[in-house]
Coordinates of C-alpha atoms in Angstrom, one line a residue:
X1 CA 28.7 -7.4 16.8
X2 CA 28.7 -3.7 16.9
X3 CA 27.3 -1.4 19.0
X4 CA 25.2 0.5 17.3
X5 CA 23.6 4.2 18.3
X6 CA 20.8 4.3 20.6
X7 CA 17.0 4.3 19.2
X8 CA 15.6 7.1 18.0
X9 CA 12.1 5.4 17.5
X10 CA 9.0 7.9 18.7
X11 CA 6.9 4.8 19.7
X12 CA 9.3 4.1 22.5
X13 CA 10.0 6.6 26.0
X14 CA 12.2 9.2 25.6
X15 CA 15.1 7.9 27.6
X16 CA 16.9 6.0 25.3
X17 CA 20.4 6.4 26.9
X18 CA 23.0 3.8 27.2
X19 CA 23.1 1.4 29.8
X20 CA 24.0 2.5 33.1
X21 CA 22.7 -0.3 35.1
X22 CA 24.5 -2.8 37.1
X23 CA 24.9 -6.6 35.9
X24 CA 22.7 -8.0 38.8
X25 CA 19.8 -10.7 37.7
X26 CA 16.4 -10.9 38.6
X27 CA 16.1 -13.4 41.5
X28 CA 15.9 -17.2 41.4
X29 CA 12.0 -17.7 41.3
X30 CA 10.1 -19.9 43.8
X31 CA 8.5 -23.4 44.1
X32 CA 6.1 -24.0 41.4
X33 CA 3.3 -24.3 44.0
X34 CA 3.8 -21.2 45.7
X35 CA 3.6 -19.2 42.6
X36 CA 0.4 -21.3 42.0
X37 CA -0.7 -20.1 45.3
X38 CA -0.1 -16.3 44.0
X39 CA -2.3 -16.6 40.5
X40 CA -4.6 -18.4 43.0
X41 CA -4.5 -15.2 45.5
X42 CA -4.8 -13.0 42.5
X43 CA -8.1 -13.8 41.7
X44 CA -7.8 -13.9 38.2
X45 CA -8.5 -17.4 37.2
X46 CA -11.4 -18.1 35.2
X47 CA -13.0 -21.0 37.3
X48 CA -15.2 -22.7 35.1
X49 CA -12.0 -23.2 32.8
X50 CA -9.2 -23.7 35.6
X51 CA -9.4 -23.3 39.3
X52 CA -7.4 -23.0 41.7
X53 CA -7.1 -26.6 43.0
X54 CA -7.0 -27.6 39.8
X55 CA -4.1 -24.9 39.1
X56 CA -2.1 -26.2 42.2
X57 CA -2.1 -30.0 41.8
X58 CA -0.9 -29.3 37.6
X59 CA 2.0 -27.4 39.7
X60 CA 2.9 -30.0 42.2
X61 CA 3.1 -32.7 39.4
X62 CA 5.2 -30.0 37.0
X63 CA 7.1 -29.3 40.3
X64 CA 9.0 -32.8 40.8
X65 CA 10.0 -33.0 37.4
X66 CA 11.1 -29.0 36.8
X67 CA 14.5 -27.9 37.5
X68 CA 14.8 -25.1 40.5
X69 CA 14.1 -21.8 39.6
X70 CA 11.9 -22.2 36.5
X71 CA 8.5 -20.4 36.2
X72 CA 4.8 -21.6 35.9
X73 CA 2.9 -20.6 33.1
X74 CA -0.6 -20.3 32.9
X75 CA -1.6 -20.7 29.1
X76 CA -2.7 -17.3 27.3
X77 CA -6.1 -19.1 26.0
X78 CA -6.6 -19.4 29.8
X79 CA -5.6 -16.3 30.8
X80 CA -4.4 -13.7 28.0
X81 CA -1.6 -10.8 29.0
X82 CA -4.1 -8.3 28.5
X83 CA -6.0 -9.5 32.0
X84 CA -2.8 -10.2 33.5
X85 CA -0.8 -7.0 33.1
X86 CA -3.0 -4.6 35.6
X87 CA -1.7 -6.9 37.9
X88 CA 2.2 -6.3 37.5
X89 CA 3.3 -4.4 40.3
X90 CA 6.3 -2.1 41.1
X91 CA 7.5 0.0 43.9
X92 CA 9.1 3.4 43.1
X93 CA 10.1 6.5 45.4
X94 CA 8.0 9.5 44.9
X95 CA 8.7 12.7 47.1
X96 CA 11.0 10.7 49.1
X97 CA 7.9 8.0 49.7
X98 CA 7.1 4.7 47.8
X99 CA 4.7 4.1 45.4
X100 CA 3.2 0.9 44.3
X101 CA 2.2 1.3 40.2
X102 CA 0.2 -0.9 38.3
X103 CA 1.2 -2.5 35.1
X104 CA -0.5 -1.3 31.9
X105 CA -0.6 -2.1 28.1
X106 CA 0.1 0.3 25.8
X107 CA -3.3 1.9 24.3
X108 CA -1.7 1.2 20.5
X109 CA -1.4 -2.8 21.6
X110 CA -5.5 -3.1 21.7
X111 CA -4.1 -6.8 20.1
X112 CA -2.0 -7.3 22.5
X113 CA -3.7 -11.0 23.2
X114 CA -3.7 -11.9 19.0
X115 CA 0.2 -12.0 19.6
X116 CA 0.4 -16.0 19.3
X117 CA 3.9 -18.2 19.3
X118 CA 6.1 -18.3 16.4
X119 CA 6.1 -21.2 14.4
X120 CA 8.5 -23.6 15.9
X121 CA 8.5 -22.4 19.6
X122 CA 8.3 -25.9 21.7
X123 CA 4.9 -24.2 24.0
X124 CA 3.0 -26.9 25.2
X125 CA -0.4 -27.7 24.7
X126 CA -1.8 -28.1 28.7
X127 CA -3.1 -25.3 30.5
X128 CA -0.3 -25.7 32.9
X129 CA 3.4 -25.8 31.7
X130 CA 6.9 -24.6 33.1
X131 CA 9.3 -22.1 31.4
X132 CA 13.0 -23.6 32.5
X133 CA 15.8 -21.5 33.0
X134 CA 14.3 -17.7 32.1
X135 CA 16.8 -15.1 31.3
X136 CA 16.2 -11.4 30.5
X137 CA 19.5 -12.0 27.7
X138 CA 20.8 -8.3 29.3
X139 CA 24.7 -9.5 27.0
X140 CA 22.1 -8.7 24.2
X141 CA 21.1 -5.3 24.7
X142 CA 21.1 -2.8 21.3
X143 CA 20.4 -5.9 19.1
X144 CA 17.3 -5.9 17.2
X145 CA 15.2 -8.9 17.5
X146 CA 15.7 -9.7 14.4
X147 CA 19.8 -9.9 14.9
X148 CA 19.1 -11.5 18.2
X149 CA 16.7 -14.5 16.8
X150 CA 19.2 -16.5 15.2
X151 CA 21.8 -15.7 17.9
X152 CA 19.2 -17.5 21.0
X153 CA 18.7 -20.5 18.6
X154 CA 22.3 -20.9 18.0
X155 CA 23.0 -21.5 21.7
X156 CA 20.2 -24.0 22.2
X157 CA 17.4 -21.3 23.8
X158 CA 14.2 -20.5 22.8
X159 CA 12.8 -16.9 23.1
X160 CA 9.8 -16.0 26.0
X161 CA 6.6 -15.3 24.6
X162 CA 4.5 -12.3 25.6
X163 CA 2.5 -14.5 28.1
X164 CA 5.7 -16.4 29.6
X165 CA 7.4 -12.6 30.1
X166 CA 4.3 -11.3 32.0
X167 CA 3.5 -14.5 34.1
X168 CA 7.7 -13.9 34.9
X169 CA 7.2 -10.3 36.0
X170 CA 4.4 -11.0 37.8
X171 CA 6.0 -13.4 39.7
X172 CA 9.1 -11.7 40.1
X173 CA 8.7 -8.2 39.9
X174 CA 12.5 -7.3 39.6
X175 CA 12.7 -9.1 36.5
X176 CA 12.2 -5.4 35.6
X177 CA 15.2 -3.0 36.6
X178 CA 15.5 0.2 35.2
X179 CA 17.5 0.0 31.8
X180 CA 17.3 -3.6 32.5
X181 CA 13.9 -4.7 30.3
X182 CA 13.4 -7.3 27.9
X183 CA 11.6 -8.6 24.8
X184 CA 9.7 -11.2 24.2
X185 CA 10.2 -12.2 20.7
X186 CA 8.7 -15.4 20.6
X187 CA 5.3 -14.1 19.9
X188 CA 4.2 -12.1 16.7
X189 CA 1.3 -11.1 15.4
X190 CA 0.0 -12.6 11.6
X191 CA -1.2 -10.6 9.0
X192 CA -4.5 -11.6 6.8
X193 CA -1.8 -12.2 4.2
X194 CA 0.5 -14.4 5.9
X195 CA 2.9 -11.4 6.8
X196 CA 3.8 -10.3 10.2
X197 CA 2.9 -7.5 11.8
X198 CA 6.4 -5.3 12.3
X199 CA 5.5 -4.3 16.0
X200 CA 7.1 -7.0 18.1
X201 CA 6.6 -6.7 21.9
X202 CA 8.1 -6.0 25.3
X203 CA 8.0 -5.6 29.1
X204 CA 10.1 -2.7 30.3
X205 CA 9.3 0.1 32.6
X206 CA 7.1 3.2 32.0
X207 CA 9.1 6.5 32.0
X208 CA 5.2 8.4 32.1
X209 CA 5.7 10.2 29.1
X210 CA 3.5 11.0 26.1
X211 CA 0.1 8.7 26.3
X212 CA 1.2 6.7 29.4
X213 CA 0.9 9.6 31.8
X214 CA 3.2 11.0 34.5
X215 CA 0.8 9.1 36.7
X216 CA 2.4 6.1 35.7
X217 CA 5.9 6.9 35.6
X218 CA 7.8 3.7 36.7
X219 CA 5.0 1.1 36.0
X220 CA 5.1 -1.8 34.5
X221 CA 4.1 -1.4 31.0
X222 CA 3.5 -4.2 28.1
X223 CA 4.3 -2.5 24.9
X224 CA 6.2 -2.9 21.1
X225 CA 9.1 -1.8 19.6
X226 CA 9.8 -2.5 15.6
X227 CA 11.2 -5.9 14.7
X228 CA 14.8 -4.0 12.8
X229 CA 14.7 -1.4 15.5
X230 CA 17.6 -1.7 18.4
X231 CA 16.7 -0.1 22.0
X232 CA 20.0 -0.2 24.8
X233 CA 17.9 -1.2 27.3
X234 CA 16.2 -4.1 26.3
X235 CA 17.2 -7.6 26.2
X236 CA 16.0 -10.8 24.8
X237 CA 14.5 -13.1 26.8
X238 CA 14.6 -16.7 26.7
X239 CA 14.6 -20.3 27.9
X240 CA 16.5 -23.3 28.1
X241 CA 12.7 -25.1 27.2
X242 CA 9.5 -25.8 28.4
X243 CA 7.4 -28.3 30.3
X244 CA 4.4 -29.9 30.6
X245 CA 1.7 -31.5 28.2

């Protein structure tokens, strides 16, 4: 496929430019129960729905079945992206000192928990289920997500919802590099008529410009981009399937 010209969309940050990255992947996530034991720390389960015992035994079982590396997901009726995202972390240099910034959603996604799974997408039913395999799908940066939904079915992937991509980054904060972000096309957001909703969203850094602030300049930052619109710096994300009941 071509590569077409960077994005000129005004919903997005400014920087639009080319990647200039590096080619190096987020790191190989965890044990199951140790990223339990991080939600649990958290403090951000609701306990009258799933607590954290509860949380870390649906982890052990998931955990002898799960390949290495995959990622626990707490289901978004459980616990929706919107509570999870202030809780995204990153470390960035300021003045020549670091400075931990909080993860955000974007004040035009007040919906951001209506997103639900496409029609098709394997998610299981349990509270508690594992995301195999995640990738941030960098080979397909400057596709839309509409070019690039056929092309992650046609090698046998499925894409991360909005819930799986923030769970990852919370769990492995450089899943996020600069110019090396990702969508999360397997959640849209339905119409009253059936339709979807054209704004299809994303995890990618902050470049604290316009609404977001300079205050949050290299933050983690839940957001949209349109569903024909291509952006150089962000992948697809995706995974090799899910586990659980």
């Amino acid at each position: 496929m071509p590569s077409p010209s960077p994005s000129t969309d005004p919903t997005t940050d400014a920087t639009t430019a080319p990647t200039t990255a590096g080619t190096a992947q987020p790191p190989v996530l965890g044990p199951l129960t140790a990223q339990a034991r991080r939600l649990a720390d958290l403090g951000v389960l609701p306990g009258d729905v799933l607590s954290p015992a509860a949380l870390l035994e649906a982890a052990a079982a998931l955990e002898a079945t799960a390949p290495a590396g995959s990622l626990l997901v707490v289901h978004p009726r459980v616990l929706p992206p919107s509570r999870l995202a202030p809780h995204l972390r990153r470390t960035v240099t300021v003045r020549g000192r670091p400075v931990e910034r909080e993860g955000f959603v974007v004040v035009d996604m007040p919906d951001a928990d209506d997103f639900a799974p496409v029609p098709g997408l394997d998610v299981p039913g349990a509270d508690v289920y594992a995301v195999a395999a995640p990738d941030r799908g960098d080979e397909m940066a400057n596709w839309s997500p509409e070019e690039a939904q056929p092309a992650i079915a046609a090698v046998g992937r499925s894409p991360l919802t909005l819930s799986e991509g923030v769970q990852w980054v919370l769990q492995a904060p450089d899943a996020l590099a600069r110019n090396r972000c990702f969508m999360t096309i397997g959640s849209r957001l339905r119409r009253p008529d059936g339709s979807y909703d054209a704004r299809t969203p994303a995890v990618w850094i902050s470049n604290g410009t316009g609404r977001d602030g300079s205050e949050r300049r290299g933050a983690p930052k839940v957001g949209w981009c349109w569903w024909r619109n291509r952006h150089t710096w962000l992948g697809f994300a995706s995974t090799t399937g899910r586990l659980g009941g």
